[in-house]
Tab-separated table of C-alpha atoms in Angstrom:
chain	number	residue	atom	x	y	z
A	162	MET	CA	31.604	58.666	21.068
A	163	ARG	CA	34.728	58.893	23.158
A	164	ILE	CA	32.680	59.844	26.244
A	165	ARG	CA	30.387	56.895	25.701
A	166	ARG	CA	33.376	54.574	25.592
A	167	LEU	CA	34.802	56.061	28.757
A	168	VAL	CA	31.482	55.826	30.532
A	169	LEU	CA	31.283	52.174	29.570
A	170	LEU	CA	34.770	51.469	30.819
A	171	VAL	CA	34.268	53.340	34.067
A	172	SER	CA	30.957	51.560	34.644
A	173	ILE	CA	32.601	48.225	34.197
A	174	LEU	CA	35.452	49.164	36.494
A	175	VAL	CA	33.104	50.402	39.165
A	176	LEU	CA	30.980	47.286	38.878
A	177	CYS	CA	33.999	45.074	39.236
A	178	LEU	CA	35.337	46.985	42.202
A	179	VAL	CA	31.951	46.896	43.890
A	180	LEU	CA	31.798	43.160	43.353
A	181	LEU	CA	35.276	42.711	44.768
A	182	THR	CA	34.621	44.953	47.723
A	183	LEU	CA	31.376	43.243	48.589
A	184	GLN	CA	33.050	39.880	48.564
A	185	THR	CA	35.945	40.935	50.745
A	186	ARG	CA	33.484	42.308	53.254
A	187	GLY	CA	31.880	38.896	53.544
A	188	ARG	CA	28.691	39.599	51.666
A	189	ALA	CA	27.633	36.991	49.204
A	190	SER	CA	27.308	38.266	45.737
A	191	GLY	CA	23.811	37.671	44.418
A	192	ALA	CA	24.922	38.496	40.922
A	193	ALA	CA	27.669	35.910	41.100
A	194	ASP	CA	25.218	33.357	42.374
A	195	LEU	CA	22.898	34.160	39.505
A	196	VAL	CA	25.698	33.785	36.977
A	197	ALA	CA	26.741	30.530	38.570
A	198	ARG	CA	23.176	29.208	38.438
A	199	ILE	CA	23.123	29.854	34.699
A	200	THR	CA	26.602	28.655	33.879
A	201	THR	CA	26.811	25.532	36.016
A	202	PRO	CA	24.255	23.387	34.117
A	203	VAL	CA	25.754	24.449	30.801
A	204	GLN	CA	29.212	23.683	32.114
A	205	LYS	CA	28.068	20.287	33.304
A	206	THR	CA	26.510	19.480	29.946
A	207	LEU	CA	29.520	20.646	27.966
A	208	SER	CA	31.846	18.854	30.343
A	209	ALA	CA	29.892	15.645	29.841
A	210	ILE	CA	30.057	16.113	26.059
A	211	HIS	CA	33.748	16.885	26.292
A	212	ARG	CA	34.379	13.871	28.496
A	213	GLY	CA	32.330	11.681	26.208
A	214	ALA	CA	34.090	12.918	23.095
A	215	PHE	CA	37.507	12.491	24.656
A	216	GLY	CA	36.502	9.111	26.026
A	217	LEU	CA	35.306	7.996	22.618
A	218	TRP	CA	38.454	9.288	20.981
A	219	SER	CA	40.692	7.607	23.559
A	220	THR	CA	38.728	4.380	23.192
A	221	TYR	CA	39.167	4.553	19.424
A	222	LEU	CA	42.883	5.255	19.789
A	223	ASP	CA	43.258	2.457	22.326
A	224	TRP	CA	41.365	0.081	20.079
A	225	LYS	CA	43.486	1.077	17.107
A	226	ASN	CA	46.700	0.677	19.086
A	227	VAL	CA	45.623	-2.609	20.586
A	228	ARG	CA	44.657	-3.922	17.152
A	229	ALA	CA	47.997	-2.936	15.644
A	230	GLU	CA	49.871	-4.276	18.628
A	231	ASN	CA	47.865	-7.458	18.547
A	232	ARG	CA	48.759	-7.984	14.889
A	233	ARG	CA	52.406	-7.268	15.571
A	234	LEU	CA	52.476	-9.582	18.590
A	235	ARG	CA	50.753	-12.341	16.627
A	236	ASP	CA	53.340	-12.107	13.866
A	237	GLU	CA	56.126	-12.027	16.390
A	238	ASN	CA	54.625	-14.930	18.280
A	239	GLN	CA	54.336	-16.954	15.081
A	240	ARG	CA	57.914	-16.168	14.122
A	241	LEU	CA	59.202	-16.974	17.595
A	242	ARG	CA	57.299	-20.244	17.655
A	243	VAL	CA	58.798	-21.249	14.338
A	244	ASP	CA	62.235	-20.185	15.560
A	245	ALA	CA	61.756	-22.045	18.817
A	246	LEU	CA	60.654	-25.155	16.966
A	247	ALA	CA	63.648	-24.921	14.653
A	248	VAL	CA	66.005	-24.385	17.562
A	249	SER	CA	64.432	-27.181	19.543
A	250	GLU	CA	64.540	-29.513	16.552
A	251	THR	CA	68.157	-28.614	15.830
A	252	ALA	CA	69.126	-29.021	19.454
A	253	GLU	CA	67.452	-32.427	19.625
A	254	GLU	CA	69.070	-33.551	16.399
A	255	ASN	CA	72.390	-32.258	17.601
A	256	GLN	CA	72.033	-34.192	20.821
A	257	ARG	CA	71.025	-37.376	19.027
A	258	LEU	CA	73.882	-37.163	16.555
A	259	ARG	CA	76.333	-36.358	19.312
A	260	ARG	CA	75.255	-39.456	21.220
A	261	MET	CA	75.478	-41.478	18.045
A	262	LEU	CA	78.970	-40.255	17.253
A	263	GLU	CA	80.102	-40.774	20.814
A	264	LEU	CA	78.875	-44.362	20.665
A	265	LYS	CA	80.500	-44.866	17.275
A	266	ALA	CA	83.808	-43.586	18.610
A	267	ARG	CA	83.503	-45.600	21.800
A	268	LEU	CA	82.562	-48.976	20.392
A	269	PRO	CA	85.325	-51.455	19.484
A	270	LEU	CA	83.340	-52.343	16.360
A	271	ASN	CA	83.209	-51.216	12.772
A	272	THR	CA	80.059	-49.273	12.322
A	273	LEU	CA	78.330	-47.216	9.701
A	274	THR	CA	75.865	-44.477	10.459
A	275	GLY	CA	72.519	-44.580	8.756
A	276	GLU	CA	69.493	-42.386	8.607
A	277	ILE	CA	66.024	-43.789	8.707
A	278	ILE	CA	64.119	-42.900	5.585
A	279	ALA	CA	60.985	-45.011	5.973
A	280	ARG	CA	59.025	-47.017	8.525
A	281	GLU	CA	56.715	-49.953	8.169
A	282	TRP	CA	54.610	-50.081	11.247
A	283	GLY	CA	51.770	-52.495	10.479
A	284	GLY	CA	51.081	-55.434	12.765
A	285	TRP	CA	52.404	-57.934	10.299
A	286	VAL	CA	55.732	-56.393	9.660
A	287	ARG	CA	57.662	-53.905	11.748
A	288	SER	CA	60.662	-52.526	9.940
A	289	LEU	CA	62.729	-49.466	9.235
A	290	THR	CA	64.476	-48.508	6.025
A	291	VAL	CA	67.894	-46.896	6.328
A	292	ASN	CA	69.753	-44.947	3.670
A	293	ARG	CA	72.620	-47.417	3.504
A	294	GLY	CA	72.594	-50.290	1.031
A	295	ARG	CA	74.660	-52.475	-1.181
A	296	ALA	CA	76.834	-49.589	-2.246
A	297	ASP	CA	77.895	-49.140	1.368
A	298	ASP	CA	78.772	-52.790	1.682
A	299	VAL	CA	75.888	-53.506	3.993
A	300	LYS	CA	75.109	-57.220	4.238
A	301	ARG	CA	72.003	-59.111	5.184
A	302	LEU	CA	71.664	-59.841	8.932
A	303	THR	CA	73.826	-56.890	9.831
A	304	ALA	CA	73.116	-55.788	13.412
A	305	VAL	CA	71.578	-52.365	13.754
A	306	ILE	CA	72.037	-50.474	16.998
A	307	SER	CA	71.454	-47.074	18.538
A	308	PRO	CA	72.950	-45.367	21.594
A	309	ASP	CA	70.098	-46.854	23.643
A	310	GLY	CA	70.477	-50.430	22.509
A	311	LEU	CA	69.585	-52.966	19.855
A	312	VAL	CA	67.269	-51.931	17.032
A	313	GLY	CA	67.213	-55.096	14.971
A	314	ARG	CA	68.883	-56.652	11.982
A	315	VAL	CA	69.041	-55.999	8.264
A	316	VAL	CA	66.763	-58.390	6.415
A	317	ASP	CA	66.896	-56.924	2.953
A	318	VAL	CA	69.664	-55.039	1.201
A	319	ARG	CA	68.963	-52.824	-1.808
A	320	PRO	CA	71.229	-50.638	-3.905
A	321	GLY	CA	70.766	-47.500	-1.816
A	322	ALA	CA	68.878	-48.712	1.200
A	323	ALA	CA	68.475	-51.523	3.639
A	324	VAL	CA	65.411	-52.827	5.428
A	325	VAL	CA	65.853	-53.407	9.120
A	326	GLN	CA	63.615	-55.808	10.986
A	327	VAL	CA	63.046	-54.294	14.398
A	328	LEU	CA	62.822	-56.309	17.591
A	329	THR	CA	59.066	-55.865	17.836
A	330	ASP	CA	58.483	-57.571	14.505
A	331	PRO	CA	56.525	-60.771	15.214
A	332	THR	CA	59.128	-62.837	13.422
A	333	SER	CA	62.095	-61.332	15.215
A	334	THR	CA	64.113	-63.479	17.618
A	335	VAL	CA	67.342	-62.477	19.337
A	336	GLY	CA	69.502	-64.543	21.672
A	337	ALA	CA	69.790	-62.698	24.989
A	338	HIS	CA	70.447	-63.019	28.675
A	339	ALA	CA	69.592	-61.120	31.832
A	340	VAL	CA	72.632	-59.252	33.084
A	341	ARG	CA	72.026	-59.733	36.832
A	342	THR	CA	71.019	-63.387	36.859
A	343	ARG	CA	72.790	-64.465	33.666
A	344	THR	CA	69.528	-66.186	32.697
A	345	PRO	CA	69.741	-67.130	29.017
A	346	GLY	CA	66.783	-66.936	26.698
A	347	VAL	CA	65.339	-65.517	23.521
A	348	VAL	CA	63.765	-62.145	22.930
A	349	GLU	CA	60.774	-62.423	20.618
A	350	GLY	CA	58.667	-59.827	18.946
A	351	GLU	CA	54.919	-59.921	19.409
A	352	PRO	CA	52.143	-58.927	17.002
A	353	ARG	CA	50.922	-56.253	19.394
A	354	GLY	CA	54.240	-54.444	19.083
A	355	THR	CA	55.850	-55.553	22.327
A	356	ILE	CA	58.772	-57.867	23.049
A	357	ARG	CA	59.102	-60.703	25.498
A	358	PHE	CA	61.976	-62.651	26.972
A	359	LYS	CA	61.443	-66.394	26.751
A	360	TYR	CA	63.550	-68.391	29.153
A	361	MET	CA	63.657	-71.764	30.835
A	362	ALA	CA	61.814	-71.681	34.131
A	363	ARG	CA	64.527	-73.430	36.119
A	364	ASP	CA	67.136	-70.875	34.999
A	365	GLY	CA	65.133	-67.704	35.574
A	366	SER	CA	63.475	-68.089	38.945
A	367	ALA	CA	65.319	-65.103	40.346
A	368	LEU	CA	64.394	-62.754	37.491
A	369	GLN	CA	62.813	-59.503	38.671
A	370	PRO	CA	61.130	-56.537	37.056
A	371	GLY	CA	63.726	-53.947	36.102
A	372	ASP	CA	66.391	-56.482	35.223
A	373	LEU	CA	68.351	-55.578	32.127
A	374	VAL	CA	68.368	-58.004	29.228
A	375	VAL	CA	71.191	-57.778	26.707
A	376	THR	CA	72.219	-59.674	23.608
A	377	SER	CA	74.011	-62.910	24.387
A	378	GLY	CA	76.248	-62.915	21.327
A	379	LEU	CA	75.471	-66.586	20.709
A	380	GLY	CA	75.092	-67.438	17.060
A	381	GLY	CA	77.517	-64.749	15.997
A	382	LEU	CA	74.817	-62.447	14.689
A	383	PHE	CA	74.859	-59.701	17.310
A	384	PRO	CA	77.774	-58.605	19.455
A	385	ARG	CA	77.381	-59.572	23.090
A	386	GLY	CA	76.111	-57.020	25.591
A	387	ILE	CA	73.863	-54.755	23.519
A	388	PRO	CA	70.858	-53.693	25.644
A	389	VAL	CA	67.571	-55.129	24.423
A	390	GLY	CA	65.178	-54.113	27.168
A	391	ARG	CA	64.206	-54.221	30.810
A	392	VAL	CA	61.905	-56.696	32.462
A	393	ARG	CA	58.524	-55.103	32.978
A	394	ALA	CA	56.519	-58.094	34.210
A	395	ILE	CA	57.086	-61.824	34.658
A	396	ASP	CA	54.637	-64.382	33.383
A	397	ASP	CA	55.399	-67.450	35.487
A	398	ARG	CA	53.838	-70.469	33.833
A	399	GLY	CA	54.239	-72.683	36.920
A	400	SER	CA	55.388	-76.138	35.938
A	401	ALA	CA	55.782	-75.217	32.250
A	402	LEU	CA	59.178	-75.603	30.701
A	403	PHE	CA	59.424	-71.957	29.653
A	404	SER	CA	58.505	-68.722	31.392
A	405	PHE	CA	58.107	-65.332	29.779
A	406	ALA	CA	59.046	-61.845	30.866
A	407	THR	CA	57.528	-58.844	29.159
A	408	LEU	CA	60.261	-56.380	28.264
A	409	GLU	CA	60.282	-52.631	27.927
A	410	PRO	CA	62.408	-52.128	24.773
A	411	ALA	CA	65.634	-50.222	25.303
A	412	VAL	CA	65.007	-48.321	22.091
A	413	ASN	CA	61.951	-46.252	21.269
A	414	PHE	CA	61.478	-47.475	17.714
A	415	ALA	CA	58.877	-44.868	16.899
A	416	LYS	CA	61.201	-41.984	17.624
A	417	ILE	CA	64.504	-43.238	16.352
A	418	ASP	CA	65.951	-41.304	13.400
A	419	GLU	CA	69.563	-42.434	13.125
A	420	VAL	CA	71.187	-45.819	13.634
A	421	LEU	CA	74.547	-47.527	13.531
A	422	LEU	CA	75.033	-50.584	11.326
A	423	VAL	CA	77.639	-52.992	12.651
A	424	THR	CA	79.579	-53.841	9.510
A	425	GLY	CA	82.714	-55.614	10.687
A	426	ASP	CA	83.249	-59.157	11.817
A	427	ARG	CA	84.486	-58.240	15.309
A	428	MET	CA	82.092	-59.569	17.926
A	429	GLU	CA	83.399	-58.291	21.246
A	430	ASP	CA	81.375	-57.874	24.429
A	431	VAL	CA	80.122	-54.311	24.340
A	432	THR	CA	78.130	-54.243	27.599
A	433	ALA	CA	80.411	-51.594	29.089
A	434	TYR	CA	79.932	-49.217	26.164
A	435	PHE	CA	76.227	-48.625	26.607
A	436	GLN	CA	74.821	-46.337	29.235
A	437	THR	CA	72.200	-48.541	30.806
A	438	GLY	CA	71.563	-46.425	33.890
A	439	GLY	CA	72.261	-49.296	36.297
B	295	MET	CA	26.974	36.186	18.576
B	296	LEU	CA	28.966	38.086	21.183
B	297	ALA	CA	27.266	36.295	24.042
B	298	LEU	CA	27.787	32.933	22.397
B	299	THR	CA	31.436	33.574	21.716
B	300	ILE	CA	32.161	34.837	25.207
B	301	PHE	CA	30.089	32.227	26.932
B	302	GLY	CA	31.617	29.503	24.786
B	303	GLY	CA	35.092	30.841	25.519
B	304	GLY	CA	34.423	30.845	29.262
B	305	VAL	CA	32.985	27.404	29.304
B	306	ALA	CA	35.694	26.125	26.968
B	307	HIS	CA	38.229	27.480	29.398
B	308	ALA	CA	36.702	25.550	32.245
B	309	THR	CA	36.291	22.343	30.278
B	310	LEU	CA	38.781	22.326	27.424
B	311	ALA	CA	41.744	24.084	29.003
B	312	PRO	CA	42.507	21.231	31.426
B	313	ALA	CA	42.682	18.881	28.455
B	314	LEU	CA	45.113	21.229	26.705
B	315	ARG	CA	47.315	21.398	29.770
B	316	ILE	CA	51.021	20.964	29.099
B	317	GLY	CA	52.712	20.054	32.321
B	318	ASP	CA	51.052	22.410	34.782
B	319	VAL	CA	50.353	25.164	32.266
B	320	ALA	CA	46.920	25.694	30.708
B	321	PRO	CA	46.069	28.405	28.185
B	322	ASP	CA	43.728	31.294	29.025
B	323	ILE	CA	41.260	30.742	26.195
B	324	PRO	CA	38.837	33.585	27.144
B	325	LEU	CA	41.735	36.030	27.131
B	326	ILE	CA	42.650	34.985	23.601
B	327	VAL	CA	39.021	35.314	22.545
B	328	VAL	CA	38.775	38.785	24.106
B	329	ILE	CA	41.959	39.945	22.422
B	330	LEU	CA	40.812	38.717	19.025
B	331	LEU	CA	37.370	40.274	19.434
B	332	ALA	CA	38.762	43.588	20.652
B	333	LEU	CA	41.159	43.806	17.730
B	334	ARG	CA	38.379	43.148	15.268
B	335	ARG	CA	35.451	44.921	16.840
B	336	GLY	CA	36.751	47.906	18.798
B	337	PRO	CA	36.871	49.093	22.455
B	338	GLU	CA	33.185	48.777	23.440
B	339	PHE	CA	33.010	45.287	22.150
B	340	GLY	CA	36.388	44.487	23.733
B	341	ALA	CA	35.398	45.904	27.104
B	342	ILE	CA	32.066	44.100	27.240
B	343	ALA	CA	33.595	40.874	25.971
B	344	GLY	CA	36.416	41.143	28.497
B	345	PHE	CA	34.031	41.885	31.334
B	346	ALA	CA	31.690	39.016	30.468
B	347	ALA	CA	34.419	36.485	29.817
B	348	GLY	CA	36.312	37.481	32.960
B	349	LEU	CA	33.179	37.354	35.044
B	350	LEU	CA	32.405	33.870	33.800
B	351	GLN	CA	35.944	32.792	34.572
B	352	ASP	CA	35.723	34.275	38.058
B	353	VAL	CA	32.503	32.453	38.746
B	354	ALA	CA	33.674	29.215	37.212
B	355	GLY	CA	37.058	29.359	38.938
B	356	GLY	CA	35.655	30.101	42.388
B	357	GLY	CA	38.011	33.021	43.016
B	358	LEU	CA	37.265	36.645	43.708
B	359	VAL	CA	34.425	37.520	41.341
B	360	GLY	CA	35.313	40.646	39.445
B	361	ALA	CA	39.102	40.456	39.308
B	362	GLN	CA	39.397	38.890	35.906
B	363	ALA	CA	36.297	40.714	34.740
B	364	LEU	CA	38.109	43.953	35.478
B	365	THR	CA	41.466	43.036	33.962
B	366	LYS	CA	40.011	41.542	30.813
B	367	ALA	CA	37.619	44.458	30.382
B	368	VAL	CA	40.503	46.944	30.641
B	369	LEU	CA	42.586	44.875	28.269
B	370	GLY	CA	39.729	44.512	25.799
B	371	PHE	CA	39.030	48.208	25.902
B	372	THR	CA	42.670	49.225	25.495
B	373	LEU	CA	43.246	46.828	22.645
B	374	GLY	CA	40.049	47.998	20.991
B	375	VAL	CA	41.314	51.584	21.157
B	376	ILE	CA	44.787	50.909	19.796
B	377	GLY	CA	43.831	47.960	17.591
B	378	GLY	CA	42.727	50.187	14.755
B	379	ARG	CA	46.174	51.703	14.551
B	380	LEU	CA	48.004	48.361	14.463
B	381	ARG	CA	48.383	46.044	11.518
B	382	VAL	CA	48.872	42.721	13.214
B	383	THR	CA	49.083	40.138	10.444
B	384	GLN	CA	52.476	38.533	10.922
B	385	PRO	CA	52.324	35.372	13.065
B	386	LEU	CA	55.517	36.336	14.876
B	387	VAL	CA	53.999	39.698	15.853
B	388	GLN	CA	50.806	37.989	16.881
B	389	VAL	CA	52.647	35.529	19.106
B	390	THR	CA	54.707	38.309	20.688
B	391	GLY	CA	51.651	40.531	21.093
B	392	LEU	CA	49.643	37.812	22.748
B	393	VAL	CA	52.520	36.961	25.058
B	394	VAL	CA	52.956	40.586	26.077
B	395	LEU	CA	49.227	41.126	26.566
B	396	SER	CA	48.962	37.986	28.652
B	397	ILE	CA	51.794	39.218	30.844
B	398	VAL	CA	50.144	42.606	31.172
B	399	GLU	CA	46.877	40.964	32.125
B	400	GLY	CA	48.698	38.826	34.690
B	401	ILE	CA	50.422	41.801	36.254
B	402	LEU	CA	47.209	43.737	36.327
B	403	ARG	CA	45.357	40.888	37.937
B	404	PHE	CA	48.126	40.460	40.482
B	405	GLY	CA	47.901	44.157	41.311
B	406	ILE	CA	44.146	44.018	41.881
B	407	LEU	CA	44.337	40.838	43.930
B	408	LYS	CA	47.184	42.302	45.971
B	409	ILE	CA	44.808	45.049	47.058
B	410	PHE	CA	42.641	42.286	48.446
B	411	HIS	CA	45.575	40.656	50.255
B	412	PHE	CA	46.582	38.041	47.733
B	413	PRO	CA	49.391	36.083	49.466
B	414	ALA	CA	51.511	34.668	46.602
B	415	PRO	CA	54.865	36.402	45.879
B	416	PHE	CA	55.102	38.219	42.561
B	417	GLY	CA	58.326	36.524	41.387
B	418	GLU	CA	57.036	33.008	41.810
B	419	LEU	CA	53.710	33.878	40.253
B	420	MET	CA	55.424	35.335	37.232
B	421	ALA	CA	57.877	32.448	36.846
B	422	TYR	CA	55.491	29.564	37.287
B	423	VAL	CA	52.090	30.938	36.206
B	424	VAL	CA	52.056	34.153	34.221
B	425	LEU	CA	55.039	33.680	31.894
B	426	PRO	CA	54.417	30.028	30.932
B	427	GLN	CA	50.735	30.765	30.375
B	428	ALA	CA	51.599	33.864	28.351
B	429	LEU	CA	53.840	31.813	26.080
B	430	TYR	CA	51.175	29.186	25.651
B	431	ASN	CA	48.560	31.854	24.924
B	432	GLY	CA	50.865	33.373	22.332
B	433	PHE	CA	51.260	30.197	20.335
B	434	LEU	CA	47.683	29.018	20.728
B	435	GLY	CA	46.324	32.442	19.847
B	436	ALA	CA	48.523	32.707	16.774
B	437	ALA	CA	47.389	29.275	15.663
B	438	LEU	CA	43.789	30.366	16.151
B	439	VAL	CA	44.357	33.551	14.153
B	440	LEU	CA	45.940	31.608	11.324
B	441	ALA	CA	43.081	29.120	11.383
B	442	LEU	CA	40.537	31.950	11.225
B	443	ALA	CA	42.428	33.618	8.384
B	444	TRP	CA	42.497	30.351	6.481
B	445	ALA	CA	38.776	29.882	7.088
B	446	ASP	CA	38.137	33.429	5.836
B	447	ALA	CA	40.191	32.765	2.744
B	448	GLN	CA	38.202	29.619	2.071
B	449	ARG	CA	34.914	31.465	2.441
B	450	HIS	CA	35.925	34.420	0.269
B	451	PRO	CA	38.427	33.149	-2.307
B	452	ALA	CA	38.178	36.255	-4.461
B	453	ALA	CA	39.147	38.560	-1.594
């Protein structure tokens, strides 16, 4: 038994040494070639299986990771969008209120801040409802302004709210003049939601697009110098008594959220207190 | 069964070992297989398994054919002879044993290759190849032994 084991070991050793010696003497080993011929195809097959299995596994892991990451990123994206909207909204509101307060502090008038709580935007009537009413001592025909210019006037006062007729209301008329040419006239609302400046042809021949039109203060309803709009186009009626200029309103009525109600009786010229940008 | 195990070990070494590589160290799977077989089946089995597995590795690796066949055959035979006198059941002993045997195999292989003018210095070879691989073999082999023992226990619950 022991001899058989030793014979086996010695045979193996001799075989190995012969193989090694043959190779170092530059003779190709036929046995090695034979072994390689058998093992190589099997190796290739198993390698392909191994690669495939690992590839499949990595694909699964990637897919799983991507799915989880995708879900996480979606949630994060949603949250960030909401946050961004909130921040943006807050920043905008902050800016609006700041402008409003700055105007309130600047103006030599008694004013009351109001928040718009409703809008009537049909063609027949164009109005805003503010959260100031009889309890706040708001009176009918009170002028309503914003940092950009004139909004309109209060036409109806209720216990906790007031209805403001905006300039674009078809029944709205405001005494105004062009700042550069001092051309007097009337700003009227139109059913299509625009405003126009109606003036006497002989007084407004020099009127140009871009000219600023402000309240005239005549009639004692609105303080003088509140921006109403800028001339967009001039409709020269030739020999007619009146000409018309289409105005771009100073205030974007659709986007306005807060206003100032002019509550006192002081009616000073406030042209210098509005930033008209030239 | 023997042929399948050895052949599978050799091929697994060529295909699976690169995937199990940690840093630049890959385990010597055929050596682990030979050691386990020799301990269980005796010197003849160990010698033949070592020779076959080593030969396959030599051919697959493209080195000197016969070097690993010789070292693994000697190792398989020796372990087969002394295996019957050892009771290697503790994982710590298994890890240590596998580490030591891997080192022995490395030294033996270095000695044989040195006869055939192998150029690498012994110190570097030991530090960067033999010792890290021996450690890896130790842990992987012990894990394999434990897995086999667990499988045995599952197959024969009464024993």
